[in-house]
Coordinates of C-alpha atoms in Angstrom, one line a residue:
C1 CA 120.9 105.6 16.0
A2 CA 124.1 104.8 14.5
L3 CA 124.1 101.2 15.5
P4 CA 121.0 100.1 13.5
I5 CA 122.2 102.2 10.6
C6 CA 125.4 100.3 10.7
V7 CA 123.5 97.2 10.1
G8 CA 121.4 98.4 7.3
D9 CA 118.4 99.0 9.4
S10 CA 117.0 102.6 8.9
R11 CA 113.7 102.0 10.0
T12 CA 114.6 101.8 13.7
P13 CA 116.3 105.1 13.9
L14 CA 113.2 106.7 12.0
I15 CA 111.0 105.5 14.8
F16 CA 113.5 107.0 17.5
V17 CA 113.3 110.3 16.1
A18 CA 109.5 110.2 15.4
I19 CA 108.9 109.4 19.2
A20 CA 111.3 111.7 20.1
S21 CA 109.6 114.5 18.2
V22 CA 106.2 113.5 19.3
V23 CA 107.6 113.9 23.0
N24 CA 109.2 117.4 22.0
I25 CA 105.8 118.9 20.5
I26 CA 103.7 117.5 23.6
G27 CA 106.2 119.0 25.9
D28 CA 106.2 122.3 24.0
L29 CA 102.3 122.6 24.1
I30 CA 102.3 121.7 27.7
L31 CA 105.3 124.0 29.0
V32 CA 105.5 126.6 26.7
A33 CA 101.8 127.3 25.6
G34 CA 100.1 125.7 28.8
L35 CA 102.5 126.7 31.7
K36 CA 104.0 130.0 29.9
M37 CA 107.7 128.8 30.9
N38 CA 108.9 130.4 27.4
V39 CA 112.4 129.4 26.5
A40 CA 113.2 127.4 29.6
G41 CA 110.3 125.2 28.6
A42 CA 111.2 124.8 25.3
A43 CA 114.8 123.6 26.9
I44 CA 113.2 121.2 29.1
A45 CA 110.9 119.7 26.4
T46 CA 113.9 119.0 24.0
V47 CA 116.3 117.5 26.6
L48 CA 113.1 115.4 27.8
A49 CA 112.7 114.4 24.3
Q50 CA 116.2 113.3 23.8
A51 CA 116.1 111.3 26.9
V52 CA 113.3 109.6 26.1
S53 CA 114.6 108.5 22.7
V54 CA 117.8 107.5 24.3
I55 CA 116.3 105.2 26.7
L56 CA 114.1 103.9 24.4
S57 CA 116.7 103.0 21.8
L58 CA 118.9 101.5 24.5
W59 CA 115.8 99.2 25.5
I60 CA 115.0 98.2 22.0
I61 CA 118.7 97.6 20.7
K62 CA 119.0 95.3 23.9
R63 CA 115.8 93.3 22.9
K64 CA 116.3 93.1 19.2
K65 CA 118.3 90.7 17.6
M66 CA 121.5 92.1 15.9
A67 CA 124.7 90.5 14.4
F68 CA 126.4 91.5 17.7
T69 CA 125.8 91.7 21.2
F70 CA 125.5 94.7 23.5
K71 CA 126.3 94.4 27.0
R72 CA 127.7 96.6 29.7
K73 CA 131.0 95.1 29.8
H74 CA 131.5 96.1 26.2
F75 CA 131.6 99.9 27.4
R76 CA 135.4 99.9 27.9
F77 CA 138.8 101.0 26.3
G78 CA 140.5 98.2 24.0
S79 CA 143.3 98.0 21.7
E80 CA 141.3 99.4 18.9
V81 CA 140.3 102.7 20.5
P82 CA 143.5 104.5 19.5
H83 CA 142.8 103.4 15.6
F84 CA 139.3 104.9 15.9
V85 CA 140.4 108.1 17.4
I86 CA 143.2 108.5 14.5
L87 CA 140.4 107.9 12.0
G88 CA 138.0 110.1 13.5
L89 CA 140.2 112.9 14.4
P90 CA 140.1 114.7 11.0
L91 CA 136.2 114.6 11.0
T92 CA 136.0 115.8 14.4
V93 CA 138.1 118.7 13.6
Q94 CA 136.1 119.5 10.3
S95 CA 132.9 119.5 12.5
F96 CA 134.2 121.8 15.1
I97 CA 135.5 124.2 12.5
T98 CA 132.4 124.4 10.9
N99 CA 130.0 124.4 13.7
F100 CA 132.5 127.2 15.2
S101 CA 132.0 129.2 12.1
F102 CA 128.2 129.0 12.2
L103 CA 128.3 129.9 16.0
A104 CA 130.4 133.3 14.8
L105 CA 128.0 134.1 12.3
N106 CA 125.2 133.6 14.6
A107 CA 127.0 135.9 17.2
F108 CA 127.6 138.6 14.3
V109 CA 124.0 138.4 13.3
N110 CA 122.5 138.6 16.8
R111 CA 124.3 142.2 16.8
L112 CA 122.5 143.4 13.9
G113 CA 119.1 143.4 15.8
L114 CA 116.0 141.2 16.4
D115 CA 115.1 141.5 12.9
A116 CA 118.4 140.4 11.4
S117 CA 118.5 137.5 14.1
S118 CA 114.9 136.3 13.2
G119 CA 115.5 136.6 9.5
Y120 CA 118.7 134.5 9.9
G121 CA 116.7 131.8 11.6
V122 CA 114.1 131.7 8.8
A123 CA 117.0 131.3 6.3
Q124 CA 118.5 128.5 8.2
K125 CA 115.2 126.6 8.4
I126 CA 114.7 126.8 4.7
Q127 CA 118.4 125.8 4.1
M128 CA 117.6 122.4 6.6
F129 CA 114.7 121.8 4.5
I130 CA 117.0 121.9 1.3
M131 CA 119.5 119.7 2.7
L132 CA 117.2 116.9 3.9
I133 CA 117.7 114.6 1.2
P134 CA 121.6 115.1 0.9
G135 CA 121.8 114.8 4.5
A136 CA 120.0 111.4 4.7
L137 CA 122.0 109.9 1.7
M138 CA 125.3 111.3 3.6
Q139 CA 124.1 109.1 6.6
S140 CA 123.2 106.1 4.7
M141 CA 126.1 106.0 2.2
A142 CA 128.8 106.1 5.0
P143 CA 127.8 102.4 6.1
F144 CA 127.1 101.1 2.8
V145 CA 130.8 102.3 1.6
S146 CA 132.4 101.2 4.6
Q147 CA 130.9 97.8 4.6
N148 CA 131.8 97.1 1.0
V149 CA 135.4 98.4 1.3
G150 CA 135.5 95.8 4.3
A151 CA 134.5 93.4 2.2
G152 CA 136.8 94.0 -0.3
D153 CA 134.4 95.4 -3.1
E154 CA 136.0 98.8 -3.7
K155 CA 134.3 99.0 -7.0
R156 CA 130.6 98.6 -5.6
A157 CA 131.4 101.2 -2.9
R158 CA 132.8 103.9 -5.6
S159 CA 129.8 103.3 -7.8
G160 CA 127.5 103.6 -4.8
M161 CA 129.1 107.0 -3.4
L162 CA 128.9 108.4 -6.9
C163 CA 125.5 107.5 -7.3
G164 CA 124.5 108.9 -3.8
Q165 CA 126.6 112.3 -4.6
G166 CA 124.9 112.6 -8.0
I167 CA 121.4 112.2 -6.5
G168 CA 122.0 114.5 -3.6
C169 CA 123.4 117.3 -5.9
R170 CA 120.2 116.9 -8.4
S171 CA 117.9 117.0 -5.3
M172 CA 119.8 120.0 -3.6
S173 CA 120.0 122.1 -6.8
S174 CA 116.0 121.5 -7.8
R175 CA 114.9 122.1 -4.4
G176 CA 117.5 125.3 -4.4
R177 CA 116.0 126.7 -7.4
G178 CA 112.2 126.0 -6.6
I179 CA 112.6 127.7 -3.2
G180 CA 114.5 130.4 -4.5
C181 CA 111.9 131.2 -7.3
R182 CA 108.9 131.3 -4.4
S183 CA 111.1 132.5 -1.7
M184 CA 108.7 135.2 -0.4
S185 CA 105.6 133.1 -0.6
L186 CA 107.3 130.7 1.5
R187 CA 108.9 132.8 4.1
G188 CA 105.7 134.8 4.3
R189 CA 104.0 131.7 6.3
F190 CA 105.9 132.7 9.2
D191 CA 104.6 136.1 9.4
H192 CA 104.0 138.5 6.3
Q193 CA 103.9 141.4 8.3
R194 CA 107.1 141.4 9.9
P195 CA 110.4 143.2 8.6
D196 CA 112.5 140.2 9.5
I197 CA 111.0 138.2 6.5
G198 CA 112.9 140.7 4.3
C199 CA 116.2 139.7 6.1
G200 CA 115.2 136.0 5.5
N201 CA 114.6 136.7 2.0
S202 CA 118.1 137.9 1.5
G203 CA 119.8 135.3 3.3
S204 CA 117.9 132.4 1.9
S205 CA 118.4 133.6 -1.7
F206 CA 122.1 133.5 -1.2
I207 CA 121.7 129.8 0.1
C208 CA 119.6 129.0 -2.7
C209 CA 122.3 130.6 -5.1

């Protein structure tokens, strides 16, 4: 999905994700609801959906006219690889630390019991909903800024970055406050009779703050 985004095409990745989501839903209905495979069925459906998305994306990228060619001989180590590694290493370390901290937090919450674990899962889903627009802006601003910096127009890159940050912060703030005010009614849609909703209430209220 990153290749089309880098050349300003955000519609093609949307098609990839939409097809993968449909395949995942159909797989869950067949394997989990139909064949009663539970967690194993959900895992197989997810892996199958991702595989279909990758195969379809490679096929579309190969057939679509782009600003660069995409052939098997390009999958090799070149002189620019060390520069890419040095440039991407800080981001890799940052992503590792962030994901490791969430993994440690998830392991700690799981020790508190099923109710706390389920409530934490509800709060995480609500957090993902709040971060939808900022996350989309982050993915779109990265190629925008890099292209303008490469073209020597750092002023346009800076103004675009500040504009994206402002829209993302306002969207996240408004969504967080809205969900915080209606938190119980939203979390009650999962299951209003289960005690884990109270755990999700505390977690998501903290996230919204």
